[in-house]
Amino acid sequence: MNEVMLRGLIPGVLGILVRRGAGFAAAEDAVQDALVEALRVWPDDPPRDPKGWLVTAAWRKFLDAARSDAARRRREELLDEEPAPGPSPAVDDTLRLYFLCAHPSLTPASAVALTLRAVGGLTTRQIAAAYLVPEATMAQRISRAKRTVSGVRLDRPGDVATVLRVLYLVFNEGYSGDVDLAAEAIRLTRRLAAVIDHPEAAGLLALMLLHHARRAARTAPDGGLVPLAEQDRGRWDTGAIAEGVEILQAALARDRLGEFQAQAAIAALHADAPTAGETDWVQIVEWYDELARLTDSPVVRLNRAVAVGEADGPRAGLAALAEVDGSVPRHAAVAAYLHERDGDPVTAARLYAEAARKAPNLAERAHLTRQAARLNTRLR
């Protein structure tokens, strides 16, 4: 079993320990210790039931720590409840764990960060990039969150909005990052939308389905990125698109617009266009205006500048981009694209190279480097 598959067992094991009375921080520490032990032992002696092995090992680690801490002596009575080795019950605690991590004692931002780190399996670096903050800042935020909940029994679930935010960020990292978490995020969001009456849960599910429908067309055979305008739309999953649009329409009909519904509406307009040239950019700009009103996000304003450039021309797009902070990720890439469309390949080539140096992953870096090289070759 490789390390990625091993990490996929973490949510279920954490959920079992929490249900048995372990505080979340102590349970996470115990699971991490058990994972280290597994990586040492399993290559020579693989268990028949990996999850059962981890549950048993993590529970023992937790009890060892509890016995060594005088303030937790009362937990020693749980020793007799140690789960026996063998198959673990196939209970999916992941969604419940998401709610427990969104504890009322935490701010929404801290709850999201803690859940992404402990349950979503993202690294501190990946979470910091999603929040547009330095890695050290995010590390401190996660540490504070752990300290806050270390002495709290996680029996009061947090709110839906925080859980939706976590699922959204997990999907985004799985869709474009180093760890494939997109399918799991869709599965959990589908379950959540089925059990709660919340238009934003439906909006998020629609958004995920519409983006995931294009996934097969996003990369070339050599692993390189394929921009939306150049994708083979015949490879898009029409079933997922139809489902996403249907879910979105039902959510919008309730007239309780939220940011996930607005994002899904933009994705639906892209999916509805038979070709890139037939995209309804004017309507997309209108939806970005709604999204900017709802979120006031610099990333939304950056994407809006691209849409304005398509709807009203590159000069208009550059004017919209001038209102966006230059430190926002992918700012240089957008500027390069708009300058190229405006007939300025020298500036565009320089900005593509700059964007490549700042790219968050290898695939994006390679794509931007190729764009810069293409223009530099043309200029010779």
Short mmCIF file of C-alpha atoms in Angstrom, two decimals, residues 11-377:
data_model
loop_
_atom_site.label_atom_id
_atom_site.label_comp_id
_atom_site.label_asym_id
_atom_site.label_seq_id
_atom_site.Cartn_x
_atom_site.Cartn_y
_atom_site.Cartn_z
CA PRO A 11 -10.48 10.14 8.16
CA GLY A 12 -12.09 6.82 9.07
CA VAL A 13 -9.51 6.03 11.76
CA LEU A 14 -9.76 9.54 13.19
CA GLY A 15 -13.54 9.26 13.31
CA ILE A 16 -13.41 6.00 15.27
CA LEU A 17 -11.00 7.43 17.84
CA VAL A 18 -13.10 10.57 18.27
CA ARG A 19 -16.26 8.50 18.71
CA ARG A 20 -14.52 6.53 21.45
CA GLY A 21 -13.82 9.70 23.40
CA ALA A 22 -10.42 10.91 22.26
CA GLY A 23 -10.02 14.65 21.92
CA PHE A 24 -9.42 15.62 18.33
CA ALA A 25 -5.84 16.88 18.75
CA ALA A 26 -4.86 13.80 20.77
CA ALA A 27 -6.54 11.52 18.21
CA GLU A 28 -4.70 13.20 15.34
CA ASP A 29 -1.35 12.81 17.13
CA ALA A 30 -2.08 9.15 17.80
CA VAL A 31 -3.03 8.48 14.18
CA GLN A 32 0.12 10.21 12.92
CA ASP A 33 2.23 8.04 15.27
CA ALA A 34 0.44 4.94 14.01
CA LEU A 35 1.09 5.96 10.39
CA VAL A 36 4.80 6.29 11.11
CA GLU A 37 4.73 2.82 12.66
CA ALA A 38 2.83 1.47 9.64
CA LEU A 39 5.39 2.85 7.19
CA ARG A 40 8.12 1.11 9.21
CA VAL A 41 6.39 -2.26 9.69
CA TRP A 42 4.13 -2.86 6.70
CA PRO A 43 6.75 -3.29 3.95
CA ASP A 44 7.97 -6.47 5.68
CA ASP A 45 4.74 -7.54 7.36
CA PRO A 46 1.65 -6.12 5.56
CA PRO A 47 -1.59 -6.52 7.56
CA ARG A 48 -4.67 -8.27 6.19
CA ASP A 49 -6.86 -5.40 7.37
CA PRO A 50 -4.92 -2.10 7.11
CA LYS A 51 -7.66 0.03 8.64
CA GLY A 52 -8.18 -2.35 11.55
CA TRP A 53 -4.43 -2.39 12.16
CA LEU A 54 -4.30 1.43 12.19
CA VAL A 55 -7.30 1.69 14.53
CA THR A 56 -5.70 -0.69 17.01
CA ALA A 57 -2.27 0.93 16.78
CA ALA A 58 -3.62 4.49 16.99
CA TRP A 59 -5.84 3.64 19.94
CA ARG A 60 -2.87 2.17 21.79
CA LYS A 61 -0.81 5.28 20.99
CA PHE A 62 -3.60 7.46 22.35
CA LEU A 63 -3.89 5.42 25.56
CA ASP A 64 -0.12 5.49 26.07
CA ALA A 65 -0.16 9.28 25.81
CA ALA A 66 -3.19 9.51 28.11
CA ARG A 67 -1.51 7.42 30.82
CA SER A 68 1.60 9.63 30.72
CA ASP A 69 -0.46 12.77 31.25
CA ALA A 70 -1.69 13.19 34.81
CA ALA A 71 -4.43 15.56 33.69
CA ARG A 72 -5.91 12.79 31.57
CA ARG A 73 -5.72 9.93 34.05
CA ARG A 74 -9.45 9.57 33.95
CA ARG A 75 -9.12 8.35 30.35
CA GLU A 76 -7.39 5.18 31.56
CA GLU A 77 -10.76 3.58 32.16
CA LEU A 78 -11.14 3.50 28.37
CA LEU A 79 -8.38 0.89 28.17
CA ASP A 80 -10.85 -1.97 28.34
CA GLU A 81 -12.63 -0.56 25.30
CA GLU A 82 -9.60 -1.00 23.05
CA PRO A 83 -10.85 -2.35 19.73
CA ALA A 84 -9.82 -5.91 19.02
CA PRO A 85 -7.69 -6.61 15.93
CA GLY A 86 -9.67 -7.61 12.88
CA PRO A 87 -11.93 -6.03 10.29
CA SER A 88 -13.25 -2.60 11.22
CA PRO A 89 -16.89 -1.70 10.65
CA ALA A 90 -17.38 -0.09 7.27
CA VAL A 91 -18.75 3.16 8.70
CA ASP A 92 -17.91 6.36 6.85
CA ASP A 93 -17.25 8.99 9.49
CA THR A 94 -15.61 11.51 7.20
CA LEU A 95 -18.53 13.88 6.74
CA ARG A 96 -19.34 13.77 10.45
CA LEU A 97 -15.71 14.54 11.18
CA TYR A 98 -15.87 17.59 8.89
CA PHE A 99 -18.71 18.95 11.01
CA LEU A 100 -16.93 18.19 14.26
CA CYS A 101 -13.83 20.04 13.09
CA ALA A 102 -16.01 23.07 12.36
CA HIS A 103 -16.39 23.46 16.15
CA PRO A 104 -18.12 26.58 17.52
CA SER A 105 -15.04 27.35 19.63
CA LEU A 106 -13.07 28.00 16.44
CA THR A 107 -13.33 30.86 13.99
CA PRO A 108 -14.51 29.72 10.54
CA ALA A 109 -11.05 30.35 9.06
CA SER A 110 -9.34 28.28 11.76
CA ALA A 111 -11.92 25.50 11.47
CA VAL A 112 -11.39 25.28 7.73
CA ALA A 113 -7.61 25.23 8.10
CA LEU A 114 -7.70 22.54 10.79
CA THR A 115 -10.06 20.33 8.80
CA LEU A 116 -8.07 20.63 5.61
CA ARG A 117 -4.90 19.65 7.48
CA ALA A 118 -6.28 16.88 9.70
CA VAL A 119 -9.06 15.34 7.63
CA GLY A 120 -8.52 16.55 4.08
CA GLY A 121 -4.90 15.46 4.05
CA LEU A 122 -3.57 18.74 2.61
CA THR A 123 -0.18 20.07 3.60
CA THR A 124 0.28 23.39 5.38
CA ARG A 125 1.83 24.74 2.17
CA GLN A 126 -1.22 23.78 0.10
CA ILE A 127 -3.62 25.34 2.61
CA ALA A 128 -1.57 28.54 2.80
CA ALA A 129 -1.64 28.81 -1.00
CA ALA A 130 -5.43 28.42 -1.01
CA TYR A 131 -5.75 31.24 1.55
CA LEU A 132 -3.12 33.48 -0.12
CA VAL A 133 -1.08 33.73 3.10
CA PRO A 134 2.53 32.75 3.97
CA GLU A 135 3.08 29.14 5.02
CA ALA A 136 4.38 30.24 8.45
CA THR A 137 1.18 32.20 9.08
CA MET A 138 -0.97 29.19 8.23
CA ALA A 139 1.17 26.92 10.41
CA GLN A 140 0.53 29.22 13.38
CA ARG A 141 -3.20 29.31 12.63
CA ILE A 142 -3.41 25.52 12.54
CA SER A 143 -1.39 25.21 15.75
CA ARG A 144 -3.69 27.66 17.53
CA ALA A 145 -6.72 25.73 16.33
CA LYS A 146 -5.26 22.48 17.66
CA ARG A 147 -4.59 24.08 21.03
CA THR A 148 -8.11 25.48 21.16
CA VAL A 149 -9.78 22.12 20.64
CA SER A 150 -7.22 20.01 22.53
CA GLY A 151 -9.24 20.16 25.74
CA VAL A 152 -12.67 20.27 24.12
CA ARG A 153 -14.94 17.31 23.58
CA LEU A 154 -15.99 17.52 19.97
CA ASP A 155 -19.69 16.90 20.44
CA ARG A 156 -21.04 20.20 19.07
CA PRO A 157 -20.87 20.29 15.28
CA GLY A 158 -20.13 23.51 13.45
CA ASP A 159 -22.20 25.23 10.79
CA VAL A 160 -22.88 24.16 7.23
CA ALA A 161 -21.17 27.18 5.68
CA THR A 162 -17.81 26.23 7.20
CA VAL A 163 -18.13 22.61 6.06
CA LEU A 164 -19.03 23.74 2.53
CA ARG A 165 -15.97 25.98 2.47
CA VAL A 166 -13.76 23.06 3.47
CA LEU A 167 -15.24 20.77 0.82
CA TYR A 168 -14.78 23.49 -1.81
CA LEU A 169 -11.10 23.93 -0.96
CA VAL A 170 -10.51 20.18 -0.83
CA PHE A 171 -12.06 19.84 -4.29
CA ASN A 172 -9.95 22.68 -5.67
CA GLU A 173 -6.76 21.10 -4.39
CA GLY A 174 -7.79 17.72 -5.73
CA TYR A 175 -8.73 19.22 -9.08
CA SER A 176 -5.53 21.17 -9.66
CA GLY A 177 -3.02 20.19 -6.99
CA ASP A 178 -0.68 17.39 -6.02
CA VAL A 179 -3.18 15.10 -4.26
CA ASP A 180 -6.29 13.73 -5.99
CA LEU A 181 -9.10 14.58 -3.59
CA ALA A 182 -11.71 15.77 -6.10
CA ALA A 183 -13.75 12.56 -6.29
CA GLU A 184 -13.90 12.29 -2.49
CA ALA A 185 -15.02 15.91 -2.19
CA ILE A 186 -17.81 15.28 -4.71
CA ARG A 187 -18.91 12.15 -2.85
CA LEU A 188 -19.11 13.98 0.48
CA THR A 189 -20.85 17.02 -1.02
CA ARG A 190 -23.41 14.74 -2.68
CA ARG A 191 -24.13 13.12 0.68
CA LEU A 192 -24.39 16.50 2.38
CA ALA A 193 -26.76 17.88 -0.27
CA ALA A 194 -28.95 14.80 0.16
CA VAL A 195 -29.42 15.25 3.91
CA ILE A 196 -29.70 19.03 4.33
CA ASP A 197 -32.00 21.54 2.68
CA HIS A 198 -29.45 24.20 1.72
CA PRO A 199 -29.25 25.84 -1.73
CA GLU A 200 -25.51 26.43 -1.39
CA ALA A 201 -24.90 22.72 -0.79
CA ALA A 202 -26.68 22.10 -4.08
CA GLY A 203 -24.76 24.95 -5.70
CA LEU A 204 -21.44 23.51 -4.58
CA LEU A 205 -22.34 20.05 -5.84
CA ALA A 206 -23.34 21.51 -9.21
CA LEU A 207 -20.09 23.47 -9.38
CA MET A 208 -18.00 20.39 -8.64
CA LEU A 209 -19.81 18.27 -11.21
CA LEU A 210 -19.48 20.90 -13.93
CA HIS A 211 -15.76 21.35 -13.34
CA HIS A 212 -15.09 17.65 -12.93
CA ALA A 213 -16.89 16.97 -16.22
CA ARG A 214 -14.02 18.71 -18.05
CA ARG A 215 -11.24 16.93 -16.22
CA ALA A 216 -10.38 14.36 -18.88
CA ALA A 217 -9.79 17.15 -21.39
CA ARG A 218 -7.62 19.32 -19.14
CA THR A 219 -4.37 17.47 -19.76
CA ALA A 220 -2.57 16.35 -22.90
CA PRO A 221 -1.13 12.83 -23.30
CA ASP A 222 2.26 14.17 -22.14
CA GLY A 223 0.68 15.56 -18.95
CA GLY A 224 0.69 19.17 -20.11
CA LEU A 225 -2.19 21.52 -19.32
CA VAL A 226 -4.76 22.19 -22.05
CA PRO A 227 -6.44 25.63 -21.71
CA LEU A 228 -10.24 25.68 -21.71
CA ALA A 229 -10.44 27.25 -25.16
CA GLU A 230 -8.31 24.45 -26.64
CA GLN A 231 -9.95 21.48 -24.93
CA ASP A 232 -11.61 18.71 -26.92
CA ARG A 233 -15.21 19.23 -25.83
CA GLY A 234 -16.08 15.77 -27.08
CA ARG A 235 -14.16 14.44 -24.07
CA TRP A 236 -16.32 16.34 -21.59
CA ASP A 237 -18.64 14.20 -19.48
CA THR A 238 -22.08 15.20 -20.76
CA GLY A 239 -23.84 13.17 -18.07
CA ALA A 240 -22.09 15.09 -15.29
CA ILE A 241 -22.81 18.38 -17.08
CA ALA A 242 -26.51 17.58 -17.40
CA GLU A 243 -26.72 16.59 -13.73
CA GLY A 244 -24.84 19.72 -12.64
CA VAL A 245 -27.07 22.01 -14.68
CA GLU A 246 -30.23 20.36 -13.35
CA ILE A 247 -29.07 20.71 -9.74
CA LEU A 248 -28.06 24.32 -10.34
CA GLN A 249 -31.38 25.29 -11.90
CA ALA A 250 -33.27 23.87 -8.92
CA ALA A 251 -31.03 25.80 -6.52
CA LEU A 252 -31.34 29.09 -8.41
CA ALA A 253 -35.12 28.73 -8.51
CA ARG A 254 -35.14 29.13 -4.73
CA ASP A 255 -33.88 32.74 -5.12
CA ARG A 256 -31.26 32.42 -2.36
CA LEU A 257 -28.16 33.16 -4.39
CA GLY A 258 -24.77 32.31 -2.91
CA GLU A 259 -21.22 32.26 -4.21
CA PHE A 260 -21.21 28.57 -5.12
CA GLN A 261 -24.37 28.94 -7.19
CA ALA A 262 -22.84 31.95 -8.96
CA GLN A 263 -19.64 30.03 -9.70
CA ALA A 264 -21.68 27.08 -10.93
CA ALA A 265 -23.63 29.39 -13.25
CA ILE A 266 -20.34 30.53 -14.83
CA ALA A 267 -19.21 26.93 -15.22
CA ALA A 268 -22.57 26.04 -16.79
CA LEU A 269 -22.20 28.80 -19.39
CA HIS A 270 -18.80 27.41 -20.37
CA ALA A 271 -20.23 23.89 -20.54
CA ASP A 272 -23.18 25.04 -22.65
CA ALA A 273 -21.04 26.56 -25.42
CA PRO A 274 -20.52 24.14 -28.34
CA THR A 275 -17.20 25.86 -29.11
CA ALA A 276 -14.98 28.32 -27.27
CA GLY A 277 -15.94 31.02 -29.78
CA GLU A 278 -19.63 30.64 -28.93
CA THR A 279 -19.15 31.24 -25.19
CA ASP A 280 -21.57 33.84 -23.80
CA TRP A 281 -18.90 36.06 -22.25
CA VAL A 282 -21.29 38.96 -21.67
CA GLN A 283 -23.42 36.85 -19.38
CA ILE A 284 -20.32 35.42 -17.72
CA VAL A 285 -19.18 38.96 -16.85
CA GLU A 286 -22.60 39.59 -15.30
CA TRP A 287 -22.23 36.50 -13.12
CA TYR A 288 -18.74 37.59 -12.10
CA ASP A 289 -20.23 40.92 -11.06
CA GLU A 290 -22.68 39.03 -8.84
CA LEU A 291 -19.85 36.88 -7.48
CA ALA A 292 -17.69 39.91 -6.71
CA ARG A 293 -20.61 41.46 -4.84
CA LEU A 294 -21.02 38.28 -2.78
CA THR A 295 -17.36 37.64 -1.99
CA ASP A 296 -15.22 40.74 -2.67
CA SER A 297 -12.48 38.25 -3.58
CA PRO A 298 -9.36 39.39 -5.48
CA VAL A 299 -9.31 36.03 -7.27
CA VAL A 300 -12.86 36.66 -8.51
CA ARG A 301 -11.84 40.11 -9.78
CA LEU A 302 -8.85 38.52 -11.53
CA ASN A 303 -11.07 36.01 -13.32
CA ARG A 304 -13.54 38.76 -14.11
CA ALA A 305 -10.76 40.67 -15.91
CA VAL A 306 -10.29 37.68 -18.23
CA ALA A 307 -14.03 37.57 -18.94
CA VAL A 308 -14.13 41.34 -19.59
CA GLY A 309 -11.22 40.90 -22.00
CA GLU A 310 -13.19 38.29 -23.92
CA ALA A 311 -16.47 40.22 -23.87
CA ASP A 312 -15.22 43.77 -24.51
CA GLY A 313 -11.70 43.33 -25.86
CA PRO A 314 -8.23 43.02 -24.31
CA ARG A 315 -7.87 46.75 -23.54
CA ALA A 316 -10.99 46.57 -21.39
CA GLY A 317 -9.64 43.43 -19.75
CA LEU A 318 -6.34 45.14 -18.93
CA ALA A 319 -8.23 48.09 -17.45
CA ALA A 320 -10.15 45.69 -15.21
CA LEU A 321 -6.92 43.90 -14.30
CA ALA A 322 -5.32 47.18 -13.24
CA GLU A 323 -7.79 47.25 -10.33
CA VAL A 324 -6.53 43.88 -9.02
CA ASP A 325 -3.56 43.65 -6.65
CA GLY A 326 -0.52 42.41 -8.57
CA SER A 327 0.38 39.98 -5.77
CA VAL A 328 -2.71 37.85 -6.42
CA PRO A 329 -1.65 34.41 -7.72
CA ARG A 330 -1.77 34.08 -11.53
CA HIS A 331 -1.97 37.87 -11.99
CA ALA A 332 1.07 37.79 -14.28
CA ALA A 333 -0.41 34.92 -16.33
CA VAL A 334 -3.64 36.84 -16.93
CA ALA A 335 -1.71 39.99 -17.81
CA ALA A 336 0.41 37.99 -20.27
CA TYR A 337 -2.66 36.57 -21.99
CA LEU A 338 -4.36 39.95 -22.30
CA HIS A 339 -1.20 41.68 -23.57
CA GLU A 340 -0.75 38.97 -26.20
CA ARG A 341 -4.33 39.42 -27.38
CA ASP A 342 -3.70 43.18 -27.45
CA GLY A 343 -0.82 42.71 -29.89
CA ASP A 344 2.10 43.17 -27.47
CA PRO A 345 4.08 39.88 -27.66
CA VAL A 346 7.22 41.36 -26.03
CA THR A 347 5.41 42.23 -22.82
CA ALA A 348 3.40 39.03 -22.99
CA ALA A 349 6.53 36.85 -23.27
CA ARG A 350 8.13 38.57 -20.29
CA LEU A 351 4.98 38.15 -18.20
CA TYR A 352 4.55 34.49 -19.17
CA ALA A 353 8.11 33.84 -17.96
CA GLU A 354 7.40 35.70 -14.73
CA ALA A 355 4.17 33.74 -14.24
CA ALA A 356 6.02 30.46 -14.81
CA ARG A 357 8.46 31.29 -12.01
CA LYS A 358 5.52 31.83 -9.64
CA ALA A 359 3.42 28.85 -10.79
CA PRO A 360 2.01 26.72 -7.93
CA ASN A 361 2.64 23.37 -9.62
CA LEU A 362 4.86 21.78 -12.25
CA ALA A 363 2.16 21.32 -14.89
CA GLU A 364 1.19 24.99 -14.81
CA ARG A 365 4.85 26.04 -14.79
CA ALA A 366 5.57 23.94 -17.86
CA HIS A 367 2.55 25.36 -19.70
CA LEU A 368 3.52 28.98 -18.99
CA THR A 369 7.14 28.31 -19.91
CA ARG A 370 5.99 26.94 -23.28
CA GLN A 371 3.87 30.03 -23.83
CA ALA A 372 6.86 32.29 -23.19
CA ALA A 373 9.08 30.20 -25.45
CA ARG A 374 6.47 30.25 -28.23
CA LEU A 375 6.38 34.05 -28.25
CA ASN A 376 10.16 34.45 -27.92
CA THR A 377 10.64 32.14 -30.90
#
